[in-house]
């Protein structure tokens, strides 16, 4: 009986006829890539298919990937572009549904983020506001918030997945929180003004 290839929770199975270095790379990053894609897209099967497609492209161009100064960062950028392209293909009504689901996810799972931005209570209203602010983040700032707070990755694991160093992760988290706070500032100002009007 032949042994089945390794398959992680993301459903990605390294192909045995590929270089050992590629298979190791796939095992190292497969789960993190899936977690990111699933969190952003909200569809397990779509995320599995997308990550499998990304790894297929890397396998076809593996020699090219290895010539990059930082293959891990290069690969992360490829994953991110693929996820963004998938989001762009979505219809308007799907975007609305995704925002609602993402808001609920933030409300349920991101208490450390709420605390980190001094959001006060973690009610659904705040979760919706924070989710909207997170969705306005761009590039690596968005990525670190997803991985650190919604996927619960450590600083070390986030850095490894994105191909950057831990200090950069910390800096990006700090910048992202500042942007979220700034986005929420008008909301808090209006809330405080309403209190003043009642007094």
mmCIF file of C-alpha atoms in Angstrom:
data_model
loop_
_atom_site.group_PDB
_atom_site.id
_atom_site.type_symbol
_atom_site.label_atom_id
_atom_site.label_comp_id
_atom_site.label_asym_id
_atom_site.label_seq_id
_atom_site.Cartn_x
_atom_site.Cartn_y
_atom_site.Cartn_z
ATOM 1 C CA UNK A 1 0.000 0.000 0.000
ATOM 2 C CA UNK A 2 1.515 3.362 -1.009
ATOM 3 C CA UNK A 3 1.853 6.120 1.552
ATOM 4 C CA UNK A 4 -0.424 9.132 1.075
ATOM 5 C CA UNK A 5 1.318 12.511 0.683
ATOM 6 C CA UNK A 6 1.285 14.926 3.607
ATOM 7 C CA UNK A 7 -1.848 17.061 3.641
ATOM 8 C CA UNK A 8 -2.201 19.884 6.146
ATOM 9 C CA UNK A 9 -5.418 21.474 7.405
ATOM 10 C CA UNK A 10 -5.323 23.789 4.410
ATOM 11 C CA UNK A 11 -5.750 20.803 2.122
ATOM 12 C CA UNK A 12 -2.417 21.375 0.394
ATOM 13 C CA UNK A 13 -0.377 18.283 -0.369
ATOM 14 C CA UNK A 14 3.242 18.664 -1.464
ATOM 15 C CA UNK A 15 3.843 16.864 -4.749
ATOM 16 C CA UNK A 16 6.470 14.189 -4.270
ATOM 17 C CA UNK A 17 8.161 14.710 -7.654
ATOM 18 C CA UNK A 18 9.083 18.305 -6.770
ATOM 19 C CA UNK A 19 12.351 19.400 -5.132
ATOM 20 C CA UNK A 20 12.627 18.687 -1.434
ATOM 21 C CA UNK A 21 13.206 22.407 -0.744
ATOM 22 C CA UNK A 22 9.872 23.258 -2.390
ATOM 23 C CA UNK A 23 8.029 20.582 -0.432
ATOM 24 C CA UNK A 24 9.569 21.926 2.774
ATOM 25 C CA UNK A 25 8.561 25.460 1.803
ATOM 26 C CA UNK A 26 5.005 24.292 1.160
ATOM 27 C CA UNK A 27 4.814 22.477 4.496
ATOM 28 C CA UNK A 28 6.240 25.511 6.299
ATOM 29 C CA UNK A 29 3.831 28.065 4.818
ATOM 30 C CA UNK A 30 0.785 26.106 3.624
ATOM 31 C CA UNK A 31 -1.249 26.482 6.810
ATOM 32 C CA UNK A 32 -0.446 30.183 7.290
ATOM 33 C CA UNK A 33 -1.326 30.940 3.665
ATOM 34 C CA UNK A 34 -4.611 29.069 4.016
ATOM 35 C CA UNK A 35 -5.465 30.798 7.318
ATOM 36 C CA UNK A 36 -4.901 34.202 5.721
ATOM 37 C CA UNK A 37 -6.885 33.422 2.552
ATOM 38 C CA UNK A 38 -9.751 31.856 4.519
ATOM 39 C CA UNK A 39 -9.986 34.789 6.921
ATOM 40 C CA UNK A 40 -10.021 37.357 4.124
ATOM 41 C CA UNK A 41 -12.270 35.452 1.694
ATOM 42 C CA UNK A 42 -14.539 33.687 4.195
ATOM 43 C CA UNK A 43 -14.830 30.546 2.065
ATOM 44 C CA UNK A 44 -12.885 27.422 3.054
ATOM 45 C CA UNK A 45 -13.071 25.668 -0.330
ATOM 46 C CA UNK A 46 -12.192 28.834 -2.232
ATOM 47 C CA UNK A 47 -9.243 29.436 0.115
ATOM 48 C CA UNK A 48 -7.992 25.849 -0.347
ATOM 49 C CA UNK A 49 -8.271 26.125 -4.138
ATOM 50 C CA UNK A 50 -6.564 29.500 -4.176
ATOM 51 C CA UNK A 51 -3.646 28.365 -1.994
ATOM 52 C CA UNK A 52 -3.229 25.214 -4.105
ATOM 53 C CA UNK A 53 -3.150 27.420 -7.209
ATOM 54 C CA UNK A 54 -0.536 29.690 -5.627
ATOM 55 C CA UNK A 55 1.695 26.735 -4.755
ATOM 56 C CA UNK A 56 1.261 25.296 -8.261
ATOM 57 C CA UNK A 57 2.519 28.589 -9.697
ATOM 58 C CA UNK A 58 5.465 28.590 -7.284
ATOM 59 C CA UNK A 59 6.280 25.000 -8.263
ATOM 60 C CA UNK A 60 6.334 25.929 -11.971
ATOM 61 C CA UNK A 61 8.669 28.856 -11.244
ATOM 62 C CA UNK A 62 10.588 27.406 -8.298
ATOM 63 C CA UNK A 63 14.010 28.232 -9.769
ATOM 64 C CA UNK A 64 12.874 31.844 -10.211
ATOM 65 C CA UNK A 65 11.539 32.006 -6.623
ATOM 66 C CA UNK A 66 14.913 30.848 -5.301
ATOM 67 C CA UNK A 67 16.729 33.659 -7.134
ATOM 68 C CA UNK A 68 14.821 36.275 -5.142
ATOM 69 C CA UNK A 69 16.735 38.000 -2.308
ATOM 70 C CA UNK A 70 13.928 36.988 0.085
ATOM 71 C CA UNK A 71 11.925 34.042 -1.325
ATOM 72 C CA UNK A 72 9.529 34.066 1.660
ATOM 73 C CA UNK A 73 8.582 37.737 1.153
ATOM 74 C CA UNK A 74 8.343 37.185 -2.626
ATOM 75 C CA UNK A 75 5.993 34.241 -2.100
ATOM 76 C CA UNK A 76 3.868 36.157 0.416
ATOM 77 C CA UNK A 77 3.473 38.986 -2.098
ATOM 78 C CA UNK A 78 2.313 36.438 -4.686
ATOM 79 C CA UNK A 79 -0.271 35.024 -2.291
ATOM 80 C CA UNK A 80 -1.466 38.514 -1.384
ATOM 81 C CA UNK A 81 -1.891 39.503 -5.059
ATOM 82 C CA UNK A 82 -3.894 36.330 -5.700
ATOM 83 C CA UNK A 83 -6.190 36.992 -2.722
ATOM 84 C CA UNK A 84 -6.659 40.615 -3.818
ATOM 85 C CA UNK A 85 -7.494 39.509 -7.371
ATOM 86 C CA UNK A 86 -10.101 37.099 -6.006
ATOM 87 C CA UNK A 87 -11.639 39.845 -3.890
ATOM 88 C CA UNK A 88 -11.766 42.153 -6.911
ATOM 89 C CA UNK A 89 -13.732 39.526 -8.853
ATOM 90 C CA UNK A 90 -16.430 39.420 -6.199
ATOM 91 C CA UNK A 91 -19.814 40.988 -6.852
ATOM 92 C CA UNK A 92 -21.041 44.020 -4.877
ATOM 93 C CA UNK A 93 -23.541 42.026 -2.839
ATOM 94 C CA UNK A 94 -20.831 39.521 -1.909
ATOM 95 C CA UNK A 95 -18.654 42.378 -0.682
ATOM 96 C CA UNK A 96 -21.477 43.515 1.592
ATOM 97 C CA UNK A 97 -21.907 39.998 2.985
ATOM 98 C CA UNK A 98 -18.137 39.682 3.515
ATOM 99 C CA UNK A 99 -18.063 42.978 5.426
ATOM 100 C CA UNK A 100 -20.877 41.822 7.684
ATOM 101 C CA UNK A 101 -19.154 38.483 8.314
ATOM 102 C CA UNK A 102 -15.811 40.216 8.868
ATOM 103 C CA UNK A 103 -17.423 42.632 11.344
ATOM 104 C CA UNK A 104 -18.864 39.697 13.266
ATOM 105 C CA UNK A 105 -15.456 37.990 13.227
ATOM 106 C CA UNK A 106 -13.792 41.114 14.624
ATOM 107 C CA UNK A 107 -16.511 41.394 17.263
ATOM 108 C CA UNK A 108 -16.019 37.764 18.359
ATOM 109 C CA UNK A 109 -12.274 37.250 18.062
ATOM 110 C CA UNK A 110 -10.413 40.523 18.265
ATOM 111 C CA UNK A 111 -10.736 41.557 21.922
ATOM 112 C CA UNK A 112 -6.926 42.049 22.137
ATOM 113 C CA UNK A 113 -7.178 44.410 19.154
ATOM 114 C CA UNK A 114 -10.038 46.325 20.800
ATOM 115 C CA UNK A 115 -7.964 46.659 23.952
ATOM 116 C CA UNK A 116 -4.906 47.656 21.945
ATOM 117 C CA UNK A 117 -6.683 50.561 20.294
ATOM 118 C CA UNK A 118 -8.572 51.623 23.439
ATOM 119 C CA UNK A 119 -11.887 50.892 21.768
ATOM 120 C CA UNK A 120 -13.638 50.720 25.116
ATOM 121 C CA UNK A 121 -16.386 48.146 24.937
ATOM 122 C CA UNK A 122 -16.296 45.321 22.427
ATOM 123 C CA UNK A 123 -19.946 45.423 21.410
ATOM 124 C CA UNK A 124 -21.094 44.592 17.902
ATOM 125 C CA UNK A 125 -21.344 48.298 17.046
ATOM 126 C CA UNK A 126 -17.679 48.765 17.946
ATOM 127 C CA UNK A 127 -16.794 45.551 16.129
ATOM 128 C CA UNK A 128 -18.423 46.881 12.955
ATOM 129 C CA UNK A 129 -16.541 50.183 13.264
ATOM 130 C CA UNK A 130 -13.212 48.464 13.912
ATOM 131 C CA UNK A 131 -13.821 46.009 11.046
ATOM 132 C CA UNK A 132 -14.494 48.905 8.675
ATOM 133 C CA UNK A 133 -11.262 50.565 9.835
ATOM 134 C CA UNK A 134 -9.299 47.311 9.378
ATOM 135 C CA UNK A 135 -10.670 46.918 5.843
ATOM 136 C CA UNK A 136 -9.331 50.386 5.023
ATOM 137 C CA UNK A 137 -5.784 49.372 5.971
ATOM 138 C CA UNK A 138 -3.515 48.659 3.050
ATOM 139 C CA UNK A 139 -0.743 46.215 2.312
ATOM 140 C CA UNK A 140 1.311 44.792 5.127
ATOM 141 C CA UNK A 141 -0.612 46.702 7.824
ATOM 142 C CA UNK A 142 -3.775 44.822 6.865
ATOM 143 C CA UNK A 143 -1.868 41.536 6.724
ATOM 144 C CA UNK A 144 -0.364 41.811 10.211
ATOM 145 C CA UNK A 145 -3.739 42.653 11.795
ATOM 146 C CA UNK A 146 -5.336 39.634 10.116
ATOM 147 C CA UNK A 147 -2.542 37.266 11.135
ATOM 148 C CA UNK A 148 -1.893 38.623 14.647
ATOM 149 C CA UNK A 149 -5.415 39.353 15.878
ATOM 150 C CA UNK A 150 -7.870 37.342 13.788
ATOM 151 C CA UNK A 151 -5.707 34.264 13.231
ATOM 152 C CA UNK A 152 -3.978 34.565 16.626
ATOM 153 C CA UNK A 153 -0.449 34.211 15.244
ATOM 154 C CA UNK A 154 2.517 35.153 17.412
ATOM 155 C CA UNK A 155 4.848 37.934 16.288
ATOM 156 C CA UNK A 156 7.397 35.257 15.362
ATOM 157 C CA UNK A 157 4.962 33.204 13.284
ATOM 158 C CA UNK A 158 3.606 36.325 11.558
ATOM 159 C CA UNK A 159 7.140 37.406 10.657
ATOM 160 C CA UNK A 160 7.980 33.937 9.333
ATOM 161 C CA UNK A 161 4.811 33.734 7.226
ATOM 162 C CA UNK A 162 5.321 37.184 5.687
ATOM 163 C CA UNK A 163 9.071 36.857 5.218
ATOM 164 C CA UNK A 164 9.881 39.909 7.356
ATOM 165 C CA UNK A 165 11.576 40.384 10.719
ATOM 166 C CA UNK A 166 9.796 40.560 14.083
ATOM 167 C CA UNK A 167 10.592 44.240 14.661
ATOM 168 C CA UNK A 168 8.933 45.061 11.342
ATOM 169 C CA UNK A 169 5.846 43.126 12.443
ATOM 170 C CA UNK A 170 5.709 45.101 15.709
ATOM 171 C CA UNK A 171 6.142 48.375 13.846
ATOM 172 C CA UNK A 172 3.414 47.504 11.328
ATOM 173 C CA UNK A 173 1.023 46.534 14.141
ATOM 174 C CA UNK A 174 1.697 49.849 15.882
ATOM 175 C CA UNK A 175 1.120 51.809 12.659
ATOM 176 C CA UNK A 176 -2.057 49.858 11.902
ATOM 177 C CA UNK A 177 -3.468 50.489 15.384
ATOM 178 C CA UNK A 178 -2.739 54.209 15.011
ATOM 179 C CA UNK A 179 -4.646 54.263 11.713
ATOM 180 C CA UNK A 180 -7.566 52.384 13.259
ATOM 181 C CA UNK A 181 -7.639 54.819 16.207
ATOM 182 C CA UNK A 182 -7.606 57.767 13.799
ATOM 183 C CA UNK A 183 -10.447 56.216 11.785
ATOM 184 C CA UNK A 184 -12.484 55.743 14.977
ATOM 185 C CA UNK A 185 -11.749 59.243 16.354
ATOM 186 C CA UNK A 186 -14.785 60.940 14.708
ATOM 187 C CA UNK A 187 -17.037 58.218 16.122
ATOM 188 C CA UNK A 188 -15.774 58.837 19.658
ATOM 189 C CA UNK A 189 -15.981 62.598 19.168
ATOM 190 C CA UNK A 190 -19.628 62.315 18.117
ATOM 191 C CA UNK A 191 -20.375 60.022 21.063
ATOM 192 C CA UNK A 192 -18.783 62.461 23.528
ATOM 193 C CA UNK A 193 -20.613 65.405 21.944
ATOM 194 C CA UNK A 194 -23.916 63.590 22.301
ATOM 195 C CA UNK A 195 -23.181 63.037 26.005
ATOM 196 C CA UNK A 196 -22.389 66.740 26.448
ATOM 197 C CA UNK A 197 -25.673 67.687 24.777
ATOM 198 C CA UNK A 198 -27.606 65.552 27.260
ATOM 199 C CA UNK A 199 -26.008 67.164 30.295
#
